[in-house]
Tab-separated table of C-alpha atoms and ligand atoms in Angstrom:
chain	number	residue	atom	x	y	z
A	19	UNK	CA	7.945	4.973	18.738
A	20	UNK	CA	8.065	1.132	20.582
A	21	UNK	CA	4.537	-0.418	19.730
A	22	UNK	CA	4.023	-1.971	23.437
A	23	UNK	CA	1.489	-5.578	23.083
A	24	UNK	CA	-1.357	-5.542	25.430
A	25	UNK	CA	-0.640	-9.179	25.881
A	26	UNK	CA	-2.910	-9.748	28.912
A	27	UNK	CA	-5.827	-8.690	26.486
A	28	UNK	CA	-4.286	-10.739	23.572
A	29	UNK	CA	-4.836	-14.090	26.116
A	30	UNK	CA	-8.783	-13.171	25.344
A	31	UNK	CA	-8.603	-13.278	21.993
A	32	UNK	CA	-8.552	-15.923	19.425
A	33	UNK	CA	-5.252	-16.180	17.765
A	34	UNK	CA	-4.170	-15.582	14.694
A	35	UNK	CA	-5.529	-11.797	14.373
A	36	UNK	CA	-3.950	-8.825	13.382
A	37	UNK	CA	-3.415	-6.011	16.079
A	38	UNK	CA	-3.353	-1.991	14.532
A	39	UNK	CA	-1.175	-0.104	17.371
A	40	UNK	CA	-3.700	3.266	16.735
A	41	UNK	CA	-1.332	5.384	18.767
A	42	UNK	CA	1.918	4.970	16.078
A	43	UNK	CA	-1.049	5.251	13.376
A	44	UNK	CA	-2.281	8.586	13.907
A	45	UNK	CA	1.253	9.924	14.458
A	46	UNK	CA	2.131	8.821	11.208
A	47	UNK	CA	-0.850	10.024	9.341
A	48	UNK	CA	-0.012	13.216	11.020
A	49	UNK	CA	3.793	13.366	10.139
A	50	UNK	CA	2.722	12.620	6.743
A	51	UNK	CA	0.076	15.059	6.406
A	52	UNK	CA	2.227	18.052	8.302
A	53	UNK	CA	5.504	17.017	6.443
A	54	UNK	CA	2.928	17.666	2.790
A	55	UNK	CA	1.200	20.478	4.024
A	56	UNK	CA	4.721	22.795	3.953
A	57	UNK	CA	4.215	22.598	0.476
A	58	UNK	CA	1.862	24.289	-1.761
A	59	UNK	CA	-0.787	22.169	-3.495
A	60	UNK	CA	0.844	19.093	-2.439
A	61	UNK	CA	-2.414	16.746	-1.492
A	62	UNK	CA	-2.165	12.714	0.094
A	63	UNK	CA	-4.509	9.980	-0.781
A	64	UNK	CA	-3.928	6.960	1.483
A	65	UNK	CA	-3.933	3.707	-0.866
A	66	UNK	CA	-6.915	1.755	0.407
A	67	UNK	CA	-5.502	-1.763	-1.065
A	68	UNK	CA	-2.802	-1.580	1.745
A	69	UNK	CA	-5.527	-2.053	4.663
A	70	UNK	CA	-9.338	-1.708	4.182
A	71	UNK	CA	-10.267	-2.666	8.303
A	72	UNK	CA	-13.039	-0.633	8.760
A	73	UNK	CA	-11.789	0.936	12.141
A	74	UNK	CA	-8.379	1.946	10.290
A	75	UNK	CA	-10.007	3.520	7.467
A	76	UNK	CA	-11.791	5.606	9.780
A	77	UNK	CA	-8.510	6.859	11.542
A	78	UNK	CA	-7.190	7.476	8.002
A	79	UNK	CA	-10.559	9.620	6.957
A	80	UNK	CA	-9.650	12.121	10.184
A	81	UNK	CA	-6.683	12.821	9.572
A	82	UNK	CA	-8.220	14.284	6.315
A	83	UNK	CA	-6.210	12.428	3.811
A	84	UNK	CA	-8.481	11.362	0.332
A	85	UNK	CA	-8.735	7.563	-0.621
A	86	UNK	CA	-7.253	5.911	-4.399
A	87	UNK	CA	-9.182	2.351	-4.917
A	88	UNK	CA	-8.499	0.427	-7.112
A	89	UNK	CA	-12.095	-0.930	-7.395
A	90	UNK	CA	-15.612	-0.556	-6.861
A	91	UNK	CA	-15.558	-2.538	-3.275
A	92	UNK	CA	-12.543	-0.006	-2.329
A	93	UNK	CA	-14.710	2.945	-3.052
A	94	UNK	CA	-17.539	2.036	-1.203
A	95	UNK	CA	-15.092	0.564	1.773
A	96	UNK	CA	-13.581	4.461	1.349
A	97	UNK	CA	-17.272	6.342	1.393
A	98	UNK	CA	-18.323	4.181	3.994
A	99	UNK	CA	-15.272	5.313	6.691
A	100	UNK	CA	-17.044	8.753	5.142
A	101	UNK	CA	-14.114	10.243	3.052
A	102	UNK	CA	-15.479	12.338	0.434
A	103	UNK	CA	-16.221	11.239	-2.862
A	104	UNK	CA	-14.633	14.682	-3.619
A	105	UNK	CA	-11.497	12.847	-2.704
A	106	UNK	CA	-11.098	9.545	-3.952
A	107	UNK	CA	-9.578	8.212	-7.335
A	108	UNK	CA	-10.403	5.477	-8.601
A	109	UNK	CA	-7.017	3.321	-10.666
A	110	UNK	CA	-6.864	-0.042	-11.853
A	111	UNK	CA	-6.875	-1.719	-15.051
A	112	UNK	CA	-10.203	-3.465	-15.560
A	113	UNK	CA	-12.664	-1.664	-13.965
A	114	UNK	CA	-15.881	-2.987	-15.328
A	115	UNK	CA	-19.128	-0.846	-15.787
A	116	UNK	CA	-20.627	-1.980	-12.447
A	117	UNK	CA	-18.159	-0.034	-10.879
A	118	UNK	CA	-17.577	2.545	-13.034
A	119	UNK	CA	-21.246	3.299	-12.572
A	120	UNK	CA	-21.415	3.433	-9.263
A	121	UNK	CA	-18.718	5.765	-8.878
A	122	UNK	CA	-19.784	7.990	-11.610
A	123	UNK	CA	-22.809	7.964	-9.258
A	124	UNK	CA	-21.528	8.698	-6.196
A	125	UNK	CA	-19.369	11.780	-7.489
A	126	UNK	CA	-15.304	10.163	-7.628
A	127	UNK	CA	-12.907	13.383	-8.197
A	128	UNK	CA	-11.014	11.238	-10.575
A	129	UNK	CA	-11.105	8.308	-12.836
A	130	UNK	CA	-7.503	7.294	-13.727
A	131	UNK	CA	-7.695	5.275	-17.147
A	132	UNK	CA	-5.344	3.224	-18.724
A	133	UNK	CA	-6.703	2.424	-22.045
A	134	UNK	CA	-8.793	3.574	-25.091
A	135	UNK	CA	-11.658	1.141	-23.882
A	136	UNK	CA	-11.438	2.190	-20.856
A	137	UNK	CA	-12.121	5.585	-21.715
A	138	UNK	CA	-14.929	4.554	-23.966
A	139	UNK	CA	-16.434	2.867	-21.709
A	140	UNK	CA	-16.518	5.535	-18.662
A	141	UNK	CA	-17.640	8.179	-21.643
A	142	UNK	CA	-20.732	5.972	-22.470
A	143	UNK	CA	-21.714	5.515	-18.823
A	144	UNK	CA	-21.153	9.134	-17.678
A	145	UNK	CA	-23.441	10.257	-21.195
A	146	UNK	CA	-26.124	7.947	-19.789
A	147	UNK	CA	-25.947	10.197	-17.033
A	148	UNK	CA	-25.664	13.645	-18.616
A	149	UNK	CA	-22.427	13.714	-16.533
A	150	UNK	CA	-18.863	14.770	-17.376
A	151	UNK	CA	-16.534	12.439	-15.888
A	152	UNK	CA	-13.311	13.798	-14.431
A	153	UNK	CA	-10.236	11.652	-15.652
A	154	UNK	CA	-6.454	11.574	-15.476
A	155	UNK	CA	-4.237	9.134	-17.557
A	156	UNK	CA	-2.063	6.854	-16.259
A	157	UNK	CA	1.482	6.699	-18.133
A	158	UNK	CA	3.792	4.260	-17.830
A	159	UNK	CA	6.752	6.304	-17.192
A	160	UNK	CA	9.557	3.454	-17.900
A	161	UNK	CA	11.551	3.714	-14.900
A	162	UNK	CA	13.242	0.730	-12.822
A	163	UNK	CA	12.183	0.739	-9.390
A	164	UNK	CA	14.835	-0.765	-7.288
A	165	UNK	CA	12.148	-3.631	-5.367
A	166	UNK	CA	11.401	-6.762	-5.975
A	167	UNK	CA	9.841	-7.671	-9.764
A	168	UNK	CA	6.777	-8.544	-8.103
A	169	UNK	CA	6.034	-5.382	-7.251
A	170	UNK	CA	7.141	-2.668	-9.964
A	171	UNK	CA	4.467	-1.415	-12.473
A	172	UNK	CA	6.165	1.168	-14.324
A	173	UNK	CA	8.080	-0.286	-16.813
A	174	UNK	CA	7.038	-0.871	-20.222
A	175	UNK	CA	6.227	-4.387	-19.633
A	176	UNK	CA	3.941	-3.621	-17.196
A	177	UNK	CA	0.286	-4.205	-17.515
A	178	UNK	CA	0.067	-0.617	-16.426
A	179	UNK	CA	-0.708	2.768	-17.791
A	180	UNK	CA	-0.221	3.656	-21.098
A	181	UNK	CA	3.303	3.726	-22.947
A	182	UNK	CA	4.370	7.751	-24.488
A	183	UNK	CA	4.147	6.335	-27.886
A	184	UNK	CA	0.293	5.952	-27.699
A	185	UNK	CA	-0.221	9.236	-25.487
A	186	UNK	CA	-1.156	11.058	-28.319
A	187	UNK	CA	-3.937	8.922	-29.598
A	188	UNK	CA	-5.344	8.473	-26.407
A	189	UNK	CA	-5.128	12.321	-25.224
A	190	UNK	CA	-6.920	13.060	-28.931
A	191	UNK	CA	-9.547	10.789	-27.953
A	192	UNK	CA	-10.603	11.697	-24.705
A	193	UNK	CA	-10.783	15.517	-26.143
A	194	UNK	CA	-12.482	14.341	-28.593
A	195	UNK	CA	-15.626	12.650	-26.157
A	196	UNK	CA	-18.174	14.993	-24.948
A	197	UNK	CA	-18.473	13.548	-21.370
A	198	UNK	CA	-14.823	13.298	-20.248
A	199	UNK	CA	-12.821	16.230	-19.042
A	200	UNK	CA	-8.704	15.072	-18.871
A	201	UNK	CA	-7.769	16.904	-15.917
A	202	UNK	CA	-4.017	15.015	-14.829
A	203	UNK	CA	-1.276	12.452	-15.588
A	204	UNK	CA	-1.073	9.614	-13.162
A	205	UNK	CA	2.468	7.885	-12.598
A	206	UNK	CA	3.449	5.167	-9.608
A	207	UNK	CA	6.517	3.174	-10.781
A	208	UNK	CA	6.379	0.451	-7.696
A	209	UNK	CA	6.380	-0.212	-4.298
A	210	UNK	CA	8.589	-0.734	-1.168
A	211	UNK	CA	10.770	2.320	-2.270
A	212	UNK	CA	13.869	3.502	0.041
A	213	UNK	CA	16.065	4.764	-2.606
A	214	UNK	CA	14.997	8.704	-3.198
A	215	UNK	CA	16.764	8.082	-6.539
A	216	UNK	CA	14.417	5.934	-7.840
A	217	UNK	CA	11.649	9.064	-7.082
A	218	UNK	CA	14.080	11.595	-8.323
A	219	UNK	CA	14.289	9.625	-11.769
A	220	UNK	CA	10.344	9.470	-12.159
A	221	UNK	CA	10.573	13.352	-11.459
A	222	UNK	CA	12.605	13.609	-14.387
A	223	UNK	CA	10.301	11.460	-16.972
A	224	UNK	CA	7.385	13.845	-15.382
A	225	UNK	CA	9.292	16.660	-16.301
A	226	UNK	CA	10.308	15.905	-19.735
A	227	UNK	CA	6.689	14.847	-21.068
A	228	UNK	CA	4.894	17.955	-19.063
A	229	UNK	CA	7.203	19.833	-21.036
A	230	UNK	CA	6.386	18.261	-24.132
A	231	UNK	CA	2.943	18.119	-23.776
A	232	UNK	CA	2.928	21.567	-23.004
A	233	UNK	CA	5.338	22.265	-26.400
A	234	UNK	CA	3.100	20.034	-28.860
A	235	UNK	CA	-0.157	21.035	-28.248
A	236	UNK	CA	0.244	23.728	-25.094
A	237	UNK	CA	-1.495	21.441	-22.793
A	238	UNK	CA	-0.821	22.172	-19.176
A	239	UNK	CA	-3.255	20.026	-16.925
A	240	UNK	CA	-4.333	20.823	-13.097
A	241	UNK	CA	-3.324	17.782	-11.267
A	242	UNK	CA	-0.360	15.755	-11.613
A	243	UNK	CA	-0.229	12.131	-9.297
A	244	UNK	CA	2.789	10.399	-8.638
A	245	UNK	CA	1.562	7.291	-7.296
A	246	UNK	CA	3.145	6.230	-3.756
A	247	UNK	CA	5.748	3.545	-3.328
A	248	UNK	CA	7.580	5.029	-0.279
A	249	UNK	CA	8.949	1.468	1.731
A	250	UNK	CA	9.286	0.974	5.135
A	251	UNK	CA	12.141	-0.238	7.285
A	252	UNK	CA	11.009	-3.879	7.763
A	253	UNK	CA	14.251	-4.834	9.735
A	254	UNK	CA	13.411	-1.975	12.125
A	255	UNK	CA	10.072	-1.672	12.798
A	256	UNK	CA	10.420	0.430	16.361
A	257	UNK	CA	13.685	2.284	15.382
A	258	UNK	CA	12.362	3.314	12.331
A	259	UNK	CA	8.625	3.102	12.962
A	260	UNK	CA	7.786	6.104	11.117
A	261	UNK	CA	8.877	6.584	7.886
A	262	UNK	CA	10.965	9.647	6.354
A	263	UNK	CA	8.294	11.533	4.774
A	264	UNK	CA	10.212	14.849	5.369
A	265	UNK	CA	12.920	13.369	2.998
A	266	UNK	CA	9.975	11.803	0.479
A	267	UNK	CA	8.224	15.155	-0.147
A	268	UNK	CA	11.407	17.585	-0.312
A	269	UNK	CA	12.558	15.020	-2.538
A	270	UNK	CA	9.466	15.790	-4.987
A	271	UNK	CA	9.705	19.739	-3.770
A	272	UNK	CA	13.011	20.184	-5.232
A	273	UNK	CA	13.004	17.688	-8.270
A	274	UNK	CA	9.686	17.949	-10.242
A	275	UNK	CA	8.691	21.153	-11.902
A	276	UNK	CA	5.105	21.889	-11.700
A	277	UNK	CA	3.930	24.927	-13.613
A	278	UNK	CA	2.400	27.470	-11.454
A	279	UNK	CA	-1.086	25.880	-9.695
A	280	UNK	CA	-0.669	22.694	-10.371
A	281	UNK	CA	-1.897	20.199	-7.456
A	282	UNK	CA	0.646	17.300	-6.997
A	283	UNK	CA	-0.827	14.648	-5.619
A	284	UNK	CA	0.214	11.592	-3.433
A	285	UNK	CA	-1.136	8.064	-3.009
A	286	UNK	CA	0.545	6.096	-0.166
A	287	UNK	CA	-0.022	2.971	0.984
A	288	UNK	CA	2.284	1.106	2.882
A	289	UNK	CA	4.174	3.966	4.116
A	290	UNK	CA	1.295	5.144	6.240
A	291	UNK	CA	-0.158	2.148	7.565
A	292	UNK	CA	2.428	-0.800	7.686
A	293	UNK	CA	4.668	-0.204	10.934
A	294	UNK	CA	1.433	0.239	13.243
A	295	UNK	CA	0.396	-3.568	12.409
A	296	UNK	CA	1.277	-6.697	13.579
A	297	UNK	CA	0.029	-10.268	12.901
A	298	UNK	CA	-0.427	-11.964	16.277
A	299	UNK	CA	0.159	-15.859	16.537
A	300	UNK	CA	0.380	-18.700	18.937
A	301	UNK	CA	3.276	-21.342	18.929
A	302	UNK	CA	1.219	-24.590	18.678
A	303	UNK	CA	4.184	-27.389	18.478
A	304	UNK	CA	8.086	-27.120	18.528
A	305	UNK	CA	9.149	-29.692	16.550
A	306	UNK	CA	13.178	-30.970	16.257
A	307	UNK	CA	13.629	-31.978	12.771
A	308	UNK	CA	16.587	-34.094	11.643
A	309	UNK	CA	18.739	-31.149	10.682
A	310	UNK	CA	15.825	-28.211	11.917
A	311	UNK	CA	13.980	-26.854	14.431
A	312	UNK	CA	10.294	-25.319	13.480
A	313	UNK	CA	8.432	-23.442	15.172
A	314	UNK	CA	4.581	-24.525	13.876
A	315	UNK	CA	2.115	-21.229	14.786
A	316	UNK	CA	-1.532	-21.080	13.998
A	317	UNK	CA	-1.067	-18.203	11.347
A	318	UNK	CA	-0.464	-19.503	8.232
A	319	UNK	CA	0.386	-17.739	4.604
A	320	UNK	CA	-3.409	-17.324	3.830
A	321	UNK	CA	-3.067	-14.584	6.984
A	322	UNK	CA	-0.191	-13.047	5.529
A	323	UNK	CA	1.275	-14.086	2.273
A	324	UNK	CA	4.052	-11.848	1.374
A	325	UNK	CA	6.648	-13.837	2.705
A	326	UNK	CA	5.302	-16.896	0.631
A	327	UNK	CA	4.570	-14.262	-2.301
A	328	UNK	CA	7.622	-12.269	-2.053
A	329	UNK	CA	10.227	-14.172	0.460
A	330	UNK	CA	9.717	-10.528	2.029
A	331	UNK	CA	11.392	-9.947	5.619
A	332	UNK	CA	9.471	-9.474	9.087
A	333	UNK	CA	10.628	-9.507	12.064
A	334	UNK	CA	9.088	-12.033	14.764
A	335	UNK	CA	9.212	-10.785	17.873
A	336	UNK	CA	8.357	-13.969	20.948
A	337	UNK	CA	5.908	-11.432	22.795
A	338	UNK	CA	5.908	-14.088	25.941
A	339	UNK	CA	9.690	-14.563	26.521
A	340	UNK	CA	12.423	-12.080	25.239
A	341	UNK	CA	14.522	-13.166	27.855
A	342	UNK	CA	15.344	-17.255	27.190
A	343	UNK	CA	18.697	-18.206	25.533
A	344	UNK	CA	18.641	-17.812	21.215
A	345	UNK	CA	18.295	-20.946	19.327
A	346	UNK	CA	17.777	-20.786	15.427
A	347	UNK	CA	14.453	-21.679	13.931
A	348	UNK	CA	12.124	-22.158	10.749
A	349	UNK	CA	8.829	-20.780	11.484
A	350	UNK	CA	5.853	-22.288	9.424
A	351	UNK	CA	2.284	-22.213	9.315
A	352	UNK	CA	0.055	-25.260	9.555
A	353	UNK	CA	-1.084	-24.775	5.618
A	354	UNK	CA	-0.340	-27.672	3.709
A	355	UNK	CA	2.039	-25.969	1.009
A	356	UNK	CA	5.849	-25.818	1.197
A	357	UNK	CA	5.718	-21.785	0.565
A	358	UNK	CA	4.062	-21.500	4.259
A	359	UNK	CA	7.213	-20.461	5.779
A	360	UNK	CA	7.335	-16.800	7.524
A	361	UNK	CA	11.324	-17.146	8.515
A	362	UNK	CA	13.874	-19.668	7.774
A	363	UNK	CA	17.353	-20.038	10.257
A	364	UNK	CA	16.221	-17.029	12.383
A	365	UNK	CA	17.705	-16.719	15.788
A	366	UNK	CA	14.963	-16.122	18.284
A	367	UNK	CA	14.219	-16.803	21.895
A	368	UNK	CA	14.340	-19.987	22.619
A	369	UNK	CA	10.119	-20.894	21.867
A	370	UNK	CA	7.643	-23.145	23.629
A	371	UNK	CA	4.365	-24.293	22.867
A	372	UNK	CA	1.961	-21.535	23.458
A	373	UNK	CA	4.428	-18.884	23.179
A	374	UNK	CA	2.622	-15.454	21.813
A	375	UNK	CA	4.674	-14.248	18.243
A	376	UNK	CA	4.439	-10.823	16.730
A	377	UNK	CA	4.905	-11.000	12.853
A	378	UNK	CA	6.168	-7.415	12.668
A	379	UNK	CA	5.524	-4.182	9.985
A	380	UNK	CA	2.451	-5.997	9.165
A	381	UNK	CA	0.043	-3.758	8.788
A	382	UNK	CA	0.120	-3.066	5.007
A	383	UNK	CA	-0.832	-6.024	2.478
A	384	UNK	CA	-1.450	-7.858	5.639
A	385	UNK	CA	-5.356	-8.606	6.470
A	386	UNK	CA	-6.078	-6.952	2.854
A	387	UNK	CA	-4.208	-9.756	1.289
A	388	UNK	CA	-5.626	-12.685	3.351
A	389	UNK	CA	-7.807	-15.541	2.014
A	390	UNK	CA	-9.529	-18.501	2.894
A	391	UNK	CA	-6.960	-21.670	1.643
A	392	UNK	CA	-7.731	-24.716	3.471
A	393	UNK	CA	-10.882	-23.803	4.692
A	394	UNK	CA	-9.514	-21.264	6.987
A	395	UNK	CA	-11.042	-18.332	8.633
A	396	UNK	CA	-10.119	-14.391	7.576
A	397	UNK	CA	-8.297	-13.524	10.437
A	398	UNK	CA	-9.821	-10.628	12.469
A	399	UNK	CA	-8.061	-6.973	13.146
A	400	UNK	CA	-8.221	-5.760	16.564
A	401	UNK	CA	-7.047	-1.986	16.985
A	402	UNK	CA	-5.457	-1.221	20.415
A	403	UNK	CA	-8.447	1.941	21.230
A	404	UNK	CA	-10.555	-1.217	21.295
A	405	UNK	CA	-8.570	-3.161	23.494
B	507	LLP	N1	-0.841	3.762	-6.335
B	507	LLP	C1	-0.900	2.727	-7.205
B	507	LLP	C2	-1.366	2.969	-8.564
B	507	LLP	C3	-0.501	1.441	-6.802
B	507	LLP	O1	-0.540	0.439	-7.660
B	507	LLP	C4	-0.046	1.232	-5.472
B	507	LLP	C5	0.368	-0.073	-5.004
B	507	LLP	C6	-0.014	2.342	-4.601
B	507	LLP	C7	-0.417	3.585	-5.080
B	507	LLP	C8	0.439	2.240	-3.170
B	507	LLP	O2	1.769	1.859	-3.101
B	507	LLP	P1	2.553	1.847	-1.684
B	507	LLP	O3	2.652	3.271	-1.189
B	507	LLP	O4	1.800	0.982	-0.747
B	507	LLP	O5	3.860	1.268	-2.034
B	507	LLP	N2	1.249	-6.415	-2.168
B	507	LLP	C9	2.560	-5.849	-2.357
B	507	LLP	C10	2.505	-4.397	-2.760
B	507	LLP	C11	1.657	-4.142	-3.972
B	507	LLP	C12	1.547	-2.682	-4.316
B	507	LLP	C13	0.515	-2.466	-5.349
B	507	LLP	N3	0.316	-1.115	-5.727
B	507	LLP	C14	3.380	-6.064	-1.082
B	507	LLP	O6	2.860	-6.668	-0.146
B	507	LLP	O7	4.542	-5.695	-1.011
């Protein structure tokens, strides 16, 4: 599916700004959620930390899909597009008790916990509150995502989840609490995923501890997550702009064994939301360098970092001219920091000063990721409905 740029409308509208093609993002929610639903128990929770625009979230809540935050602003972005607390899980680290209150009190399916503390803490709240909390523990399954370092989280190392060696302890302690029912195991080993390998291997891991949990002390739990990770085809983003998820889930289908009603759970971020965005910015100077040309825009890395973050790949696409000659260029935002390069030696149309550029396969860890460096403005999202 070609995202077509409404680029009469886009002369109305302050530049830099992100623009959500709505059509491509409700055809993937719905490949996603068809491509899931021919399997049993299989259930998909969009990642809110890939995009929290308010319209977008809303698009994501009908397609019925649940929410995982990763904090307390997440959740309440999450209830707020009105997905049910019944479906949202709540991951991260360091959640504090401000948050862990409030989502005790708004009725979260699932707090995933990733330390002892942790799960003192959330027992302590949810006793204040003559409530049992529902959680799931996160285990760091050990297994080498092949994506850039960045942007794994499941190997030892990793701040994340909790290593097999202290399972025990922290399974015996949660049984132990009178306000915390364990009801899953929570695994995501990265992000930006293509190889089903890497999946296949973190079906194995699954496999082997399920069955040893379920040997040792004949603990078989309801919900299993695997976290999300699926990537995207960043060099592509119209060939490809819809991700294999019928690949993905058979992939999961045929490799991990659940034992009979177990709910196998998804959370996907990028996947879902990334090919339907794109970062719109004006060419404000062409300037010939000694040995360079640049192309200066008015988007700079504090709209979208993870080329700065990451040296990660989008395409630019000159929405004003496809048609001029190619000529090679650096483009750079006006930030004053080396890093604020989005391309370097990429052959594009030849530019001019207000030219209209496309930053492509933006839409995931795009406007979520922005800040305010240099005393800039967020930049705004736009969805095409709205346009
Ligand atoms: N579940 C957990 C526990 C996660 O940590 C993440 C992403 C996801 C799900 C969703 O992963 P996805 O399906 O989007 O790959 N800012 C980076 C990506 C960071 C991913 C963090 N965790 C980037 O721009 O590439």
């Amino acid at each position: 599916m070609k995202t077509l740029f409404p680029l009469k409308a886009f002369n109305n509208i302050e530049t830099p700004f992100y623009f959500y093609d709505t059509e491509l993002l409700r055809e993937t929610l719905s490949v996603a959620q068809n491509e899931a639903a021919k399997y049993d128990g299989f259930h998909v929770h969009y990642a809110v930390k890939a995009n929290f625009n308010p319209g977008l979230l809303q698009i994501v809540q009908r397609s019925g899909m649940g929410a995982d935050c990763v904090s307390g602003g997440e959740v309440q972005a999450a209830l707020a597009a009105g997905i049910p607390a019944s479906k949202i899980v709540f991951a991260g680290v360091g959640k504090t008790d401000k948050e862990i209150a409030a989502s005790l009190d708004a009725g979260i399916f699932c707090f995933n916990i990733e330390s002892v503390p942790e799960a003192a803490a959330i027992e302590a709240l949810a006793a204040e509150r003559s409530m049992i909390a529902s959680v799931a523990i996160r285990v760091n399954p050990n297994v080498a995502a092949h994506t850039h370092s960045n942007i794994t989280t499941g190997l030892a190392e990793n701040k994340f989840g909790i290593n097999y060696e202290q399972l025990d302890e922290v399974i015996d302690f949660i049984e132990a609490q009178n306000h915390l029912s364990l009801i899953g195991l929570h695994f995501h080993i990265g992000s930006q995923i293509l190889a089903m390998d890497d999946f296949i291997a973190l079906c194995g891991r699954v496999n082997e501890l399920q069955a040893m949990l379920n040997e040792k002390r004949g603990l078989i739990l309801p919900h299993i997550n695997v976290g999300g990770g699926l990537g995207i085809r960043y060099d592509a983003p119209d060939e490809y702009s819809i991700p294999d998820f019928a690949r993905y889930f058979a992939t999961y289908s045929k490799h991990l064994k659940l034992f009979p009603g177990q709910q196998l759970h998804f959370e996907l971020g990028r996947s879902l939301v990334a090919q339907c965005g794109s970062l719109i910015t004006r060419v404000i100077y062409v300037k010939h360098g000694t040995c360079k040309r640049f192309v200066i825009v008015d988007a700079g890395m504090n709209d979208l970092v993870r080329p700065a973050l990451y040296e990660a790949y989008h395409r630019i696409d000159n929405l004003t001219a496809e048609d001029r000659p190619d000529e090679i260029y650096d483009v750079v935002g006006p930030i004053c920091e080396s890093s604020d390069v989005f391309c370097k030696d990429r052959k594009l149309p030849q530019t001019e000063r207000g030219d209209i550029l496309a930053i492509r396969s933006a839409g995931a860890y795009g406007e979520a990721m922005a800040f305010g460096y240099n005393c800039r403005t967020l930049p705004k999202g736009y969805l095409s409905d709205d346009l």
